[in-house]
Coordinates of C-alpha atoms in Angstrom, one line a residue:
Chain A
M1 CA 102.5 123.7 11.6
A2 CA 99.7 122.3 13.7
V3 CA 98.3 119.9 16.2
Y4 CA 95.3 118.5 14.3
T5 CA 94.3 116.0 17.0
E6 CA 94.3 116.7 20.7
V7 CA 95.2 113.8 23.0
S8 CA 93.9 113.8 26.6
D9 CA 96.2 113.2 29.6
D10 CA 94.2 110.1 30.6
D11 CA 94.3 108.6 27.1
L12 CA 98.0 109.2 26.7
A13 CA 98.8 107.9 30.2
E14 CA 97.0 104.7 29.3
F15 CA 98.6 104.4 25.9
I16 CA 102.1 104.9 27.4
A17 CA 101.4 102.3 30.1
S18 CA 101.1 99.7 27.4
Y19 CA 104.8 100.1 26.6
D20 CA 107.7 99.3 28.8
L21 CA 108.7 102.9 29.3
G22 CA 107.7 103.8 32.8
A23 CA 105.1 106.5 33.5
L24 CA 104.2 109.5 31.3
L25 CA 106.0 112.6 32.6
S26 CA 104.9 115.3 30.1
Y27 CA 103.9 115.8 26.5
K28 CA 103.9 118.8 24.2
G29 CA 102.3 119.2 20.8
I30 CA 105.0 120.1 18.2
A31 CA 104.4 122.9 15.8
E32 CA 106.5 121.4 13.0
G33 CA 104.9 118.9 10.7
V34 CA 102.6 119.7 7.8
E35 CA 101.1 116.2 7.4
N36 CA 100.7 114.7 10.9
T37 CA 100.1 115.5 14.5
N38 CA 103.3 115.1 16.6
Y39 CA 104.0 115.2 20.3
L40 CA 107.3 115.2 22.1
V41 CA 106.6 112.8 25.0
H42 CA 108.8 112.5 28.1
T43 CA 108.5 109.2 29.9
E44 CA 110.5 107.8 32.8
K45 CA 112.8 106.1 30.2
G46 CA 113.5 109.3 28.3
P47 CA 112.1 111.3 25.4
Y48 CA 110.0 109.8 22.6
F49 CA 108.2 111.1 19.6
L50 CA 104.5 110.3 19.1
T51 CA 102.9 110.6 15.7
L52 CA 99.2 110.5 15.0
Y53 CA 98.7 109.9 11.3
E54 CA 96.3 112.4 9.6
K55 CA 94.4 111.9 6.4
R56 CA 97.3 112.6 4.0
V57 CA 99.0 109.4 5.0
A58 CA 97.4 106.2 3.7
P59 CA 96.9 103.8 6.6
A60 CA 97.8 100.9 4.2
D61 CA 101.3 102.4 3.8
L62 CA 102.0 102.5 7.6
P63 CA 103.4 99.0 7.9
F64 CA 105.8 99.8 5.2
F65 CA 107.0 103.1 6.8
L66 CA 107.3 101.7 10.3
G67 CA 108.8 98.5 9.1
L68 CA 111.4 100.4 7.1
M69 CA 112.4 102.6 10.0
E70 CA 112.9 99.6 12.2
H71 CA 114.8 97.8 9.5
L72 CA 117.1 100.8 8.8
A73 CA 117.7 101.4 12.5
Q74 CA 118.7 97.7 12.9
A75 CA 121.0 98.1 9.9
G76 CA 122.8 101.0 11.7
I77 CA 121.1 104.0 10.0
T78 CA 120.4 106.6 12.7
C79 CA 116.7 107.2 12.3
P80 CA 113.6 107.2 14.5
T81 CA 113.0 103.6 15.6
P82 CA 109.4 102.5 16.2
V83 CA 108.9 101.3 19.8
R84 CA 107.0 98.0 20.2
D85 CA 104.3 97.9 22.9
G86 CA 103.9 95.0 25.3
S87 CA 102.1 93.0 22.6
G88 CA 104.8 93.6 20.0
R89 CA 102.8 96.2 18.0
M90 CA 104.4 99.2 16.3
L91 CA 101.2 100.5 14.8
R92 CA 98.5 101.5 17.3
E93 CA 95.5 103.7 17.5
L94 CA 95.1 106.8 19.7
A95 CA 92.4 109.5 19.8
G96 CA 90.8 107.7 16.8
K97 CA 93.9 108.0 14.6
P98 CA 96.6 105.5 13.6
A99 CA 99.5 106.3 15.9
A100 CA 103.1 105.2 16.5
L101 CA 105.7 106.0 19.1
V102 CA 109.3 106.3 17.9
T103 CA 112.6 107.1 19.5
F104 CA 113.5 110.8 19.8
L105 CA 116.6 111.9 17.9
E106 CA 118.7 114.7 19.2
G107 CA 120.0 117.1 16.6
V108 CA 119.0 120.3 14.8
W109 CA 118.5 120.8 11.1
I110 CA 120.8 123.2 9.3
R111 CA 119.2 126.3 7.9
R112 CA 122.3 127.3 5.9
P113 CA 124.0 124.0 4.8
Q114 CA 127.7 124.2 3.9
A115 CA 129.6 121.8 1.7
R116 CA 130.6 119.6 4.7
H117 CA 126.9 119.1 5.5
C118 CA 126.2 118.2 1.8
W119 CA 129.0 115.6 2.0
A120 CA 127.5 114.1 5.1
V121 CA 124.0 113.9 3.7
G122 CA 125.4 112.3 0.5
Q123 CA 127.1 109.6 2.5
A124 CA 124.0 109.0 4.7
M125 CA 121.8 108.6 1.6
A126 CA 124.1 106.0 0.1
R127 CA 124.2 104.1 3.3
L128 CA 120.4 104.2 3.4
H129 CA 120.2 102.9 -0.2
L130 CA 122.5 100.0 0.7
A131 CA 120.7 99.2 4.0
G132 CA 117.4 99.2 2.3
Q133 CA 118.4 96.4 -0.1
S134 CA 117.5 93.7 2.5
F135 CA 114.1 95.2 3.4
K136 CA 111.3 92.9 2.3
L137 CA 108.4 95.3 1.8
A138 CA 108.0 97.5 -1.3
R139 CA 106.1 100.7 -2.1
A140 CA 105.6 102.3 -5.5
N141 CA 106.6 106.0 -5.8
A142 CA 103.2 107.7 -6.0
L143 CA 105.0 110.9 -6.9
G144 CA 107.3 109.3 -9.6
L145 CA 107.2 109.8 -13.3
A146 CA 103.9 108.0 -13.8
G147 CA 102.2 110.2 -11.2
W148 CA 103.2 113.6 -12.6
R149 CA 100.8 113.8 -15.6
P150 CA 97.7 113.0 -13.5
L151 CA 98.9 115.4 -10.8
Y152 CA 99.4 118.2 -13.4
A153 CA 95.9 117.4 -14.9
S154 CA 94.3 118.0 -11.5
F155 CA 95.3 121.7 -11.5
R156 CA 96.0 122.5 -15.2
S157 CA 93.0 124.8 -15.4
R158 CA 94.5 127.1 -12.8
A159 CA 98.2 126.5 -13.5
E160 CA 98.8 129.9 -15.1
E161 CA 97.8 131.5 -11.7
V162 CA 101.1 130.1 -10.4
A163 CA 103.2 131.5 -13.2
P164 CA 102.3 132.7 -16.7
G165 CA 103.4 130.2 -19.3
L166 CA 103.6 127.3 -16.8
C167 CA 101.3 125.0 -18.8
A168 CA 103.6 125.0 -21.8
I169 CA 106.7 124.5 -19.7
I170 CA 105.2 121.5 -17.8
E171 CA 103.8 119.9 -20.9
Q172 CA 107.0 120.2 -22.8
E173 CA 108.9 118.8 -19.9
L174 CA 106.5 115.9 -19.3
D175 CA 106.8 114.9 -23.0
H176 CA 110.6 115.0 -22.8
L177 CA 110.9 113.1 -19.6
E178 CA 108.4 110.4 -20.6
A179 CA 110.3 109.9 -23.9
N180 CA 113.8 109.7 -22.3
W181 CA 113.3 108.4 -18.7
P182 CA 115.9 105.6 -18.1
A183 CA 114.3 102.3 -17.3
D184 CA 117.3 100.2 -16.1
L185 CA 118.9 102.2 -13.3
P186 CA 119.9 100.5 -10.0
R187 CA 116.9 100.8 -7.7
G188 CA 115.7 100.0 -4.2
I189 CA 114.5 101.9 -1.2
I190 CA 114.9 105.7 -1.5
H191 CA 114.0 108.4 1.0
A192 CA 112.6 110.7 -1.7
D193 CA 112.2 113.8 0.6
L194 CA 115.7 114.3 1.9
F195 CA 115.4 118.1 2.5
P196 CA 117.5 119.9 5.1
D197 CA 114.7 119.8 7.6
N198 CA 114.8 116.0 7.5
V199 CA 118.5 115.7 8.4
F200 CA 119.7 116.4 11.9
F201 CA 123.2 117.4 12.9
L202 CA 125.0 117.7 16.2
G203 CA 127.7 120.2 15.5
D204 CA 129.1 119.1 12.1
A205 CA 128.2 115.4 12.6
L206 CA 125.1 114.1 11.0
S207 CA 123.0 112.7 13.8
G208 CA 120.0 111.2 12.0
L209 CA 117.5 111.1 9.2
I210 CA 113.8 111.6 9.8
D211 CA 110.4 111.7 8.0
F212 CA 110.3 108.5 5.9
Y213 CA 106.7 109.1 4.8
F214 CA 107.6 109.6 1.2
A215 CA 110.0 106.6 1.1
C216 CA 109.4 104.2 -1.7
N217 CA 111.1 102.0 -4.3
D218 CA 112.7 103.9 -7.1
A219 CA 116.1 104.6 -8.8
F220 CA 118.8 105.5 -6.3
A221 CA 120.1 108.2 -8.6
Y222 CA 116.7 109.8 -8.6
D223 CA 117.0 110.3 -4.8
I224 CA 120.5 111.8 -5.4
A225 CA 118.9 114.1 -8.0
A226 CA 116.2 115.3 -5.6
T227 CA 118.7 115.8 -2.9
L228 CA 121.0 117.9 -5.2
N229 CA 118.0 120.1 -5.8
A230 CA 117.2 120.4 -2.1
W231 CA 120.7 121.1 -0.8
C232 CA 122.9 122.7 -3.5
F233 CA 121.2 125.8 -4.6
E234 CA 121.8 129.2 -2.9
T235 CA 119.1 131.5 -1.7
D236 CA 119.8 133.6 -4.9
H237 CA 118.8 130.4 -6.8
A238 CA 122.4 129.8 -8.2
F239 CA 123.7 126.2 -8.2
N240 CA 126.7 125.8 -5.9
A241 CA 129.0 123.2 -7.6
T242 CA 131.2 123.0 -4.6
K243 CA 128.2 121.7 -2.6
G244 CA 127.2 119.4 -5.5
Q245 CA 130.7 118.0 -5.6
A246 CA 130.7 117.4 -1.9
L247 CA 127.3 115.7 -1.9
L248 CA 128.3 113.4 -4.8
K249 CA 131.7 112.6 -3.1
G250 CA 130.0 111.9 0.1
Y251 CA 127.6 109.5 -1.7
Q252 CA 130.4 107.8 -3.5
S253 CA 132.3 107.3 -0.3
A254 CA 129.8 104.6 0.5
R255 CA 128.4 103.6 -3.0
T256 CA 129.9 104.1 -6.4
L257 CA 127.6 105.4 -9.2
T258 CA 127.3 103.2 -12.3
G259 CA 127.9 104.6 -15.7
S260 CA 124.2 104.7 -16.5
E261 CA 123.5 106.6 -13.3
R262 CA 126.2 109.2 -14.1
Q263 CA 124.7 109.7 -17.5
A264 CA 121.1 109.9 -16.3
L265 CA 121.8 112.4 -13.5
P266 CA 120.9 115.6 -15.5
L267 CA 117.6 114.1 -16.7
L268 CA 116.8 112.8 -13.2
A269 CA 117.5 116.3 -11.8
R270 CA 115.0 117.8 -14.3
G271 CA 112.5 115.2 -13.2
A272 CA 113.0 115.9 -9.5
A273 CA 112.7 119.6 -10.1
L274 CA 109.4 119.0 -11.9
R275 CA 108.1 116.7 -9.1
F276 CA 108.6 119.5 -6.5
L277 CA 107.3 122.1 -8.9
L278 CA 104.1 120.1 -9.4
T279 CA 103.4 119.4 -5.8
R280 CA 104.2 122.9 -4.7
A281 CA 102.1 124.4 -7.4
Y282 CA 99.2 122.1 -6.4
D283 CA 99.6 123.0 -2.7
W284 CA 99.9 126.7 -3.6
L285 CA 96.6 126.6 -5.4
H286 CA 94.9 124.5 -2.7
T287 CA 96.2 126.3 0.4
A288 CA 94.6 129.5 1.6
S289 CA 97.2 132.2 2.0
D290 CA 96.2 132.6 5.7
A291 CA 96.2 128.9 6.5
L292 CA 98.1 127.2 9.4
V293 CA 100.6 125.7 6.9
S294 CA 103.0 128.0 5.2
R295 CA 103.1 127.7 1.5
K296 CA 106.4 126.9 -0.3
D297 CA 107.1 128.9 -3.4
P298 CA 106.7 126.8 -6.6
Q299 CA 108.8 129.4 -8.6
E300 CA 111.9 128.1 -6.8
Y301 CA 111.6 124.8 -8.6
L302 CA 110.7 126.4 -11.9
R303 CA 114.1 128.1 -11.7
R304 CA 115.8 124.9 -10.8
L305 CA 114.1 123.1 -13.7
R306 CA 115.3 125.8 -16.1
F307 CA 118.9 125.4 -14.8
H308 CA 118.9 121.6 -15.2
R309 CA 117.7 122.0 -18.8
G310 CA 121.0 123.7 -19.6
I311 CA 123.1 120.9 -18.1
R312 CA 124.9 118.6 -20.6
S313 CA 126.7 116.3 -18.2
A314 CA 126.8 115.3 -14.6
S315 CA 130.3 116.8 -14.3
E316 CA 128.6 120.2 -14.2
Y317 CA 127.0 119.1 -10.9
G318 CA 130.5 118.5 -9.5
L319 CA 130.6 114.8 -10.3
E320 CA 134.2 113.7 -10.7
D321 CA 135.4 111.1 -13.3
P322 CA 135.6 107.6 -12.1
A323 CA 139.0 106.7 -10.7
Chain B
M1 CA 98.7 127.4 19.0
A2 CA 101.5 128.6 17.0
V3 CA 105.2 129.5 16.5
Y4 CA 105.1 133.1 15.6
T5 CA 108.9 133.6 15.4
E6 CA 111.2 131.1 13.8
V7 CA 114.7 130.8 15.4
S8 CA 117.6 129.5 13.3
D9 CA 119.9 126.8 14.4
D10 CA 122.9 129.1 14.3
D11 CA 121.2 131.8 16.4
L12 CA 120.0 129.4 19.0
A13 CA 123.3 127.5 19.3
E14 CA 125.0 130.9 19.9
F15 CA 122.3 131.9 22.4
I16 CA 122.6 128.6 24.4
A17 CA 126.4 128.9 24.4
S18 CA 126.0 132.0 26.5
Y19 CA 124.6 129.9 29.3
D20 CA 126.3 127.2 31.3
L21 CA 124.2 124.4 29.9
G22 CA 126.6 122.6 27.5
A23 CA 125.8 122.4 23.8
L24 CA 122.4 122.6 22.1
L25 CA 121.1 119.1 21.3
S26 CA 117.6 119.8 19.8
Y27 CA 114.7 122.2 19.8
K28 CA 111.1 121.9 18.8
G29 CA 108.5 124.7 18.5
I30 CA 105.6 124.0 20.8
A31 CA 102.0 124.2 19.5
E32 CA 100.5 125.3 22.8
G33 CA 100.6 128.9 23.9
V34 CA 98.3 131.6 22.5
E35 CA 100.4 134.6 23.5
N36 CA 104.1 133.7 22.9
T37 CA 106.4 131.5 20.9
N38 CA 107.7 128.6 22.9
Y39 CA 110.4 126.1 22.1
L40 CA 111.2 122.9 24.1
V41 CA 115.1 122.9 24.0
H42 CA 117.3 120.0 24.9
T43 CA 120.8 120.9 26.0
E44 CA 123.6 118.7 27.4
K45 CA 122.3 119.6 30.9
G46 CA 118.7 118.6 30.2
P47 CA 115.5 120.1 28.9
Y48 CA 114.6 123.8 29.1
F49 CA 111.8 125.9 27.9
L50 CA 112.5 128.9 25.7
T51 CA 109.9 131.7 25.4
L52 CA 110.0 134.5 22.8
Y53 CA 107.6 137.3 24.0
E54 CA 105.3 138.4 21.3
K55 CA 103.3 141.6 21.1
R56 CA 100.6 140.8 23.7
V57 CA 103.2 140.9 26.5
A58 CA 104.4 144.3 27.5
P59 CA 108.3 144.3 27.6
A60 CA 108.1 146.6 30.7
D61 CA 106.3 143.8 32.6
L62 CA 109.0 141.1 31.9
P63 CA 111.3 142.0 34.8
F64 CA 108.3 141.5 37.1
F65 CA 107.2 138.2 35.6
L66 CA 110.7 136.7 35.5
G67 CA 111.7 138.1 38.9
L68 CA 108.5 136.7 40.4
M69 CA 109.2 133.2 39.0
E70 CA 112.7 133.3 40.3
H71 CA 111.4 134.5 43.7
L72 CA 108.7 131.9 44.0
A73 CA 111.1 129.1 42.9
Q74 CA 113.5 130.2 45.6
A75 CA 110.6 130.2 48.1
G76 CA 109.9 126.5 47.3
I77 CA 107.0 127.0 44.8
T78 CA 107.5 124.5 41.9
C79 CA 107.4 126.8 38.9
P80 CA 109.6 127.4 35.9
T81 CA 112.8 129.1 37.1
P82 CA 114.4 131.6 34.8
V83 CA 118.0 130.6 34.0
R84 CA 120.6 133.3 34.2
D85 CA 123.2 133.5 31.4
G86 CA 127.0 133.9 32.0
S87 CA 126.4 137.6 32.6
G88 CA 123.7 137.0 35.1
R89 CA 120.8 138.1 32.8
M90 CA 117.4 136.5 32.8
L91 CA 115.9 138.6 30.1
R92 CA 117.6 138.4 26.7
E93 CA 116.8 139.0 23.1
L94 CA 116.6 136.4 20.3
A95 CA 115.4 136.7 16.7
G96 CA 114.5 140.3 17.5
K97 CA 112.2 139.4 20.4
P98 CA 112.6 139.6 24.1
A99 CA 113.4 136.1 25.2
A100 CA 113.9 134.0 28.4
L101 CA 115.1 130.5 29.1
V102 CA 113.4 128.8 32.0
T103 CA 113.6 125.3 33.6
F104 CA 111.4 122.6 32.1
L105 CA 108.7 121.2 34.4
E106 CA 107.6 117.6 33.9
G107 CA 103.9 117.0 34.4
V108 CA 100.7 117.0 32.5
W109 CA 97.6 119.1 32.9
I110 CA 94.4 117.4 33.9
R111 CA 91.6 117.6 31.3
R112 CA 89.0 116.2 33.8
P113 CA 89.9 117.5 37.2
Q114 CA 88.6 115.6 40.2
A115 CA 88.1 116.9 43.8
R116 CA 91.6 115.7 44.8
H117 CA 93.1 117.9 42.1
C118 CA 91.0 120.9 43.2
W119 CA 92.3 120.4 46.8
A120 CA 95.9 120.4 45.5
V121 CA 95.5 123.5 43.4
G122 CA 93.8 125.3 46.3
Q123 CA 96.8 124.5 48.6
A124 CA 99.3 125.5 45.9
M125 CA 97.5 128.8 45.4
A126 CA 97.6 129.6 49.1
R127 CA 101.3 128.8 49.2
L128 CA 101.9 131.0 46.2
H129 CA 100.0 133.9 48.0
L130 CA 102.2 133.5 51.1
A131 CA 105.4 133.1 49.1
G132 CA 104.6 136.3 47.1
Q133 CA 104.5 138.4 50.2
S134 CA 108.2 138.9 50.3
F135 CA 108.5 139.8 46.6
K136 CA 109.6 143.4 46.1
L137 CA 108.1 144.3 42.7
A138 CA 104.5 145.0 42.1
R139 CA 102.2 145.0 39.0
A140 CA 98.6 146.4 38.9
N141 CA 95.9 144.0 37.6
A142 CA 95.2 145.4 34.2
L143 CA 92.2 143.0 34.0
G144 CA 90.9 143.9 37.5
L145 CA 87.7 145.9 38.3
A146 CA 89.0 149.2 36.9
G147 CA 89.8 147.6 33.6
W148 CA 86.5 146.0 32.9
R149 CA 84.4 149.0 31.8
P150 CA 87.0 150.2 29.3
L151 CA 87.4 146.7 27.9
Y152 CA 83.6 146.4 27.6
A153 CA 83.5 149.8 25.9
S154 CA 85.9 148.6 23.2
F155 CA 83.5 146.0 21.9
R156 CA 80.1 147.3 23.1
S157 CA 78.9 148.1 19.6
R158 CA 79.2 144.4 18.6
A159 CA 78.5 142.7 22.0
E160 CA 75.1 141.5 21.0
E161 CA 76.7 139.4 18.3
V162 CA 78.1 137.2 21.1
A163 CA 74.7 136.8 22.9
P164 CA 71.5 138.7 22.6
G165 CA 70.9 140.9 25.7
L166 CA 74.6 140.8 26.6
C167 CA 74.9 144.6 26.9
A168 CA 72.2 144.9 29.5
I169 CA 73.7 142.0 31.6
I170 CA 77.2 143.4 31.5
E171 CA 76.2 147.0 32.3
Q172 CA 74.0 145.9 35.2
E173 CA 76.8 143.8 36.5
L174 CA 79.4 146.5 36.2
D175 CA 77.2 148.9 38.1
H176 CA 76.6 146.3 40.8
L177 CA 80.3 145.3 41.1
E178 CA 81.6 148.9 41.1
A179 CA 79.1 149.8 43.9
N180 CA 79.9 146.9 46.1
W181 CA 83.5 145.8 45.4
P182 CA 85.3 145.3 48.7
A183 CA 88.3 147.7 49.2
D184 CA 90.1 146.2 52.2
L185 CA 90.7 142.5 51.5
P186 CA 94.1 140.9 52.2
R187 CA 96.1 141.3 49.0
G188 CA 99.4 140.5 47.5
I189 CA 100.8 138.6 44.5
I190 CA 98.1 136.5 42.7
H191 CA 98.4 134.2 39.7
A192 CA 95.2 135.4 38.2
D193 CA 95.0 132.7 35.5
L194 CA 95.1 129.4 37.4
F195 CA 93.2 127.4 34.8
P196 CA 93.7 123.6 34.6
D197 CA 96.2 124.0 31.7
N198 CA 98.5 126.0 33.9
V199 CA 98.8 123.4 36.7
F200 CA 100.8 120.2 36.1
F201 CA 100.4 116.9 37.9
L202 CA 102.5 113.7 38.0
G203 CA 99.9 111.1 38.9
D204 CA 97.8 112.7 41.7
A205 CA 100.6 115.0 42.9
L206 CA 100.7 118.6 41.8
S207 CA 104.1 119.0 40.1
G208 CA 104.1 122.7 39.2
L209 CA 102.4 125.9 38.3
I210 CA 103.2 127.7 35.0
D211 CA 102.3 130.7 33.0
F212 CA 102.7 133.7 35.3
Y213 CA 102.0 136.3 32.5
F214 CA 98.8 137.5 34.2
A215 CA 100.3 137.6 37.7
C216 CA 99.7 140.9 39.5
N217 CA 98.9 142.4 42.9
D218 CA 95.3 142.0 43.9
A219 CA 93.0 140.5 46.5
F220 CA 94.0 136.9 47.4
A221 CA 90.3 136.0 47.5
Y222 CA 89.8 137.2 44.0
D223 CA 92.4 134.6 42.8
I224 CA 90.4 132.0 44.7
A225 CA 87.2 133.2 43.1
A226 CA 88.7 133.0 39.6
T227 CA 90.1 129.5 40.3
L228 CA 86.7 128.3 41.6
N229 CA 85.3 129.4 38.3
A230 CA 88.0 127.6 36.3
W231 CA 88.0 124.2 38.2
C232 CA 84.6 123.6 39.8
F233 CA 82.1 123.6 37.0
E234 CA 81.2 120.5 35.1
T235 CA 81.0 120.3 31.3
D236 CA 77.2 120.6 31.7
H237 CA 77.9 123.9 33.4
A238 CA 76.7 122.8 36.8
F239 CA 78.7 123.9 39.9
N240 CA 80.2 120.9 41.7
A241 CA 80.2 121.8 45.4
T242 CA 82.4 118.8 46.3
K243 CA 85.1 120.2 44.1
G244 CA 84.5 123.7 45.5
Q245 CA 84.8 122.4 49.1
A246 CA 88.0 120.5 48.2
L247 CA 89.6 123.6 46.6
L248 CA 88.7 125.8 49.6
K249 CA 89.9 123.2 52.1
G250 CA 93.1 122.8 50.2
Y251 CA 93.6 126.6 50.3
Q252 CA 92.9 126.8 54.0
S253 CA 95.3 124.0 54.7
A254 CA 98.0 126.6 54.0
R255 CA 96.2 130.0 54.7
T256 CA 93.0 130.7 56.6
L257 CA 90.5 133.0 55.0
T258 CA 89.5 136.1 57.0
G259 CA 85.9 136.9 57.7
S260 CA 85.8 139.7 55.1
E261 CA 87.2 137.3 52.5
R262 CA 84.5 134.7 53.3
Q263 CA 81.8 137.3 53.0
A264 CA 83.2 138.7 49.8
L265 CA 83.6 135.4 47.9
P266 CA 80.2 135.4 46.1
L267 CA 80.7 138.9 44.8
L268 CA 84.4 138.2 43.8
A269 CA 83.2 135.1 41.9
R270 CA 80.7 137.3 40.0
G271 CA 83.6 139.6 39.2
A272 CA 85.9 136.8 38.1
A273 CA 83.2 135.4 35.8
L274 CA 82.6 138.8 34.3
R275 CA 86.4 139.2 33.7
F276 CA 86.6 136.0 31.7
L277 CA 83.3 136.7 29.9
L278 CA 84.7 140.1 28.8
T279 CA 88.0 138.9 27.6
R280 CA 86.5 135.9 25.8
A281 CA 83.8 138.0 24.2
Y282 CA 86.5 140.4 23.0
D283 CA 88.7 137.6 21.7
W284 CA 85.6 136.0 20.1
L285 CA 84.9 139.2 18.1
H286 CA 88.5 139.8 17.2
T287 CA 89.5 136.3 16.2
A288 CA 88.6 134.8 12.8
S289 CA 86.8 131.5 13.1
D290 CA 89.5 129.8 11.0
A291 CA 92.5 131.4 12.8
L292 CA 95.5 129.6 14.3
V293 CA 94.1 130.1 17.8
S294 CA 91.0 128.3 18.9
R295 CA 88.4 130.6 20.3
K296 CA 87.0 129.9 23.8
D297 CA 83.3 130.2 24.2
P298 CA 82.2 133.3 26.1
Q299 CA 78.8 131.8 26.8
E300 CA 80.4 129.5 29.4
Y301 CA 81.2 132.5 31.6
L302 CA 77.8 134.1 31.0
R303 CA 76.3 130.9 32.6
R304 CA 78.7 131.0 35.5
L305 CA 78.0 134.7 36.1
R306 CA 74.2 133.9 36.3
F307 CA 75.0 131.1 38.7
H308 CA 77.0 133.3 41.0
R309 CA 74.2 136.0 41.0
G310 CA 72.0 133.4 42.8
I311 CA 74.6 132.7 45.5
R312 CA 73.9 134.2 49.0
S313 CA 76.8 132.9 51.0
A314 CA 80.2 131.3 50.4
S315 CA 78.9 128.1 52.2
E316 CA 77.1 127.4 48.9
Y317 CA 80.6 127.0 47.3
G318 CA 81.5 124.4 49.9
L319 CA 83.2 126.8 52.3
E320 CA 83.0 125.3 55.8
D321 CA 82.5 127.4 59.0
P322 CA 85.7 128.4 60.7
A323 CA 86.7 126.0 63.4

């Protein structure tokens, strides 16, 4: 949680003046956001969200991210929509950083999701998958299967600091996943980071999806697997099959899973658990305990990984038989 | 800059429901604010500012601060106005902390103030002094003359780490100020922390004063002296008499200085410079260089103090002779 880059009143007033939004009324640096600097900006036309992209986002990826948000918004997905300036540009520069202004979405994220929220996020994800099919740009999943072994190699020498025995578990898992990863699943644009803090609700109604900075092209069912991991475990680490069933039902209310996707789900869930285990372990080892950013516990995903290893069929996640 | 206390969506929705503001639409933790946790909250009735008071604010002072803001707002001073809940309470509790909801003021603070901004802040300060005269509560200035020697004593053993020779300068200054401090100046409610980041503008028009958490009863002219220190020095540390003149003219457009205030101004300016030198030196020694809060340079106020020592009359600040 941090504002990494300070923007002066003069610079921002000039920046806002290049849009058709009236005058700048106020702006506040937002504490949320691990990767980028965010400001909530009020203009005469309403509230907007300003992001300055810091070093963890590759500038070359920004046309993909901004183009995707605009494409999805035009296709009816409620997500932040990049605002174009008087010259038609979405991507700008401010205070020496790449910057973009997007629409502000009302809504709050749910700290304790219930089954009805899982249903809603499942449906929204399926709609996103469908809407993304007509998007022309593509981006490889840097944190997909091919990226896991190099990521692991970068911290292997210190991995046992995270949990004793972690090296053996990860290596065994990588071998298994690489040998069995399904190659021919339906694929397209996925969100790839659909955690509760990236999904807004107004009351029980889902009001929007945010944070598309991990979006990429990969298997739709992998996105489902990651989202099951993120939404359907309780704080005591137990899987909640009612929530899993709701999420999968919500998804299938908009897009029906294929047979190969149904079959692959347990393996994909293992992969998704490993992906978050790896990035959290990396961050854990590379973040000072007193840093600005709070560290997320890697152990949580080690437990989820162990759970998925015991799953034999997607019905154990609550997936119902095809009608 | 930090959010010290996280508030959950459920807790905040319930909190907002106890006001007559419609439903909670969104809330974002604000990065600004060294002392407290602040959220910008959107409700169906508009934007509001939520503050959770952290340990540096004494709970016993909160009725004074909130009562003062309400009093000043009713007297026509543009400042955040505490909102009363359905039971008429301004001071509440949320997430285990004292909490208050206040109106949100549009406006931005000016990073590079010009003379016209100094004029405006001078006038607003005088209006605040006048409006405060009918306020019934009182609060001693914990960071006034009587507080400086104990504050200094608390870090004397490490003071030379801040600047070589600092002990001698501070002790000499304390002796001089205690021997010469004027006892009979006009007094009342002062803001006591009217730095540029606590004054909002929309274009060139002052749109509001914020952050009343140092407000107290003390000499009006001491508030002027502190504000001269905060607004009228350039980044190269030179005093800008044009800005000083503008600030004092703006002040006198609403309230005329007495002869004793005019005479006392150079001494009060020394005192105000010492006050900020002491608190910044204390914070400098008690804040890790990599902490969440950025440290403000104490040297800046050592230079100002030296400047004020050379001043013989308030005319050198730009104060014009009485008509």
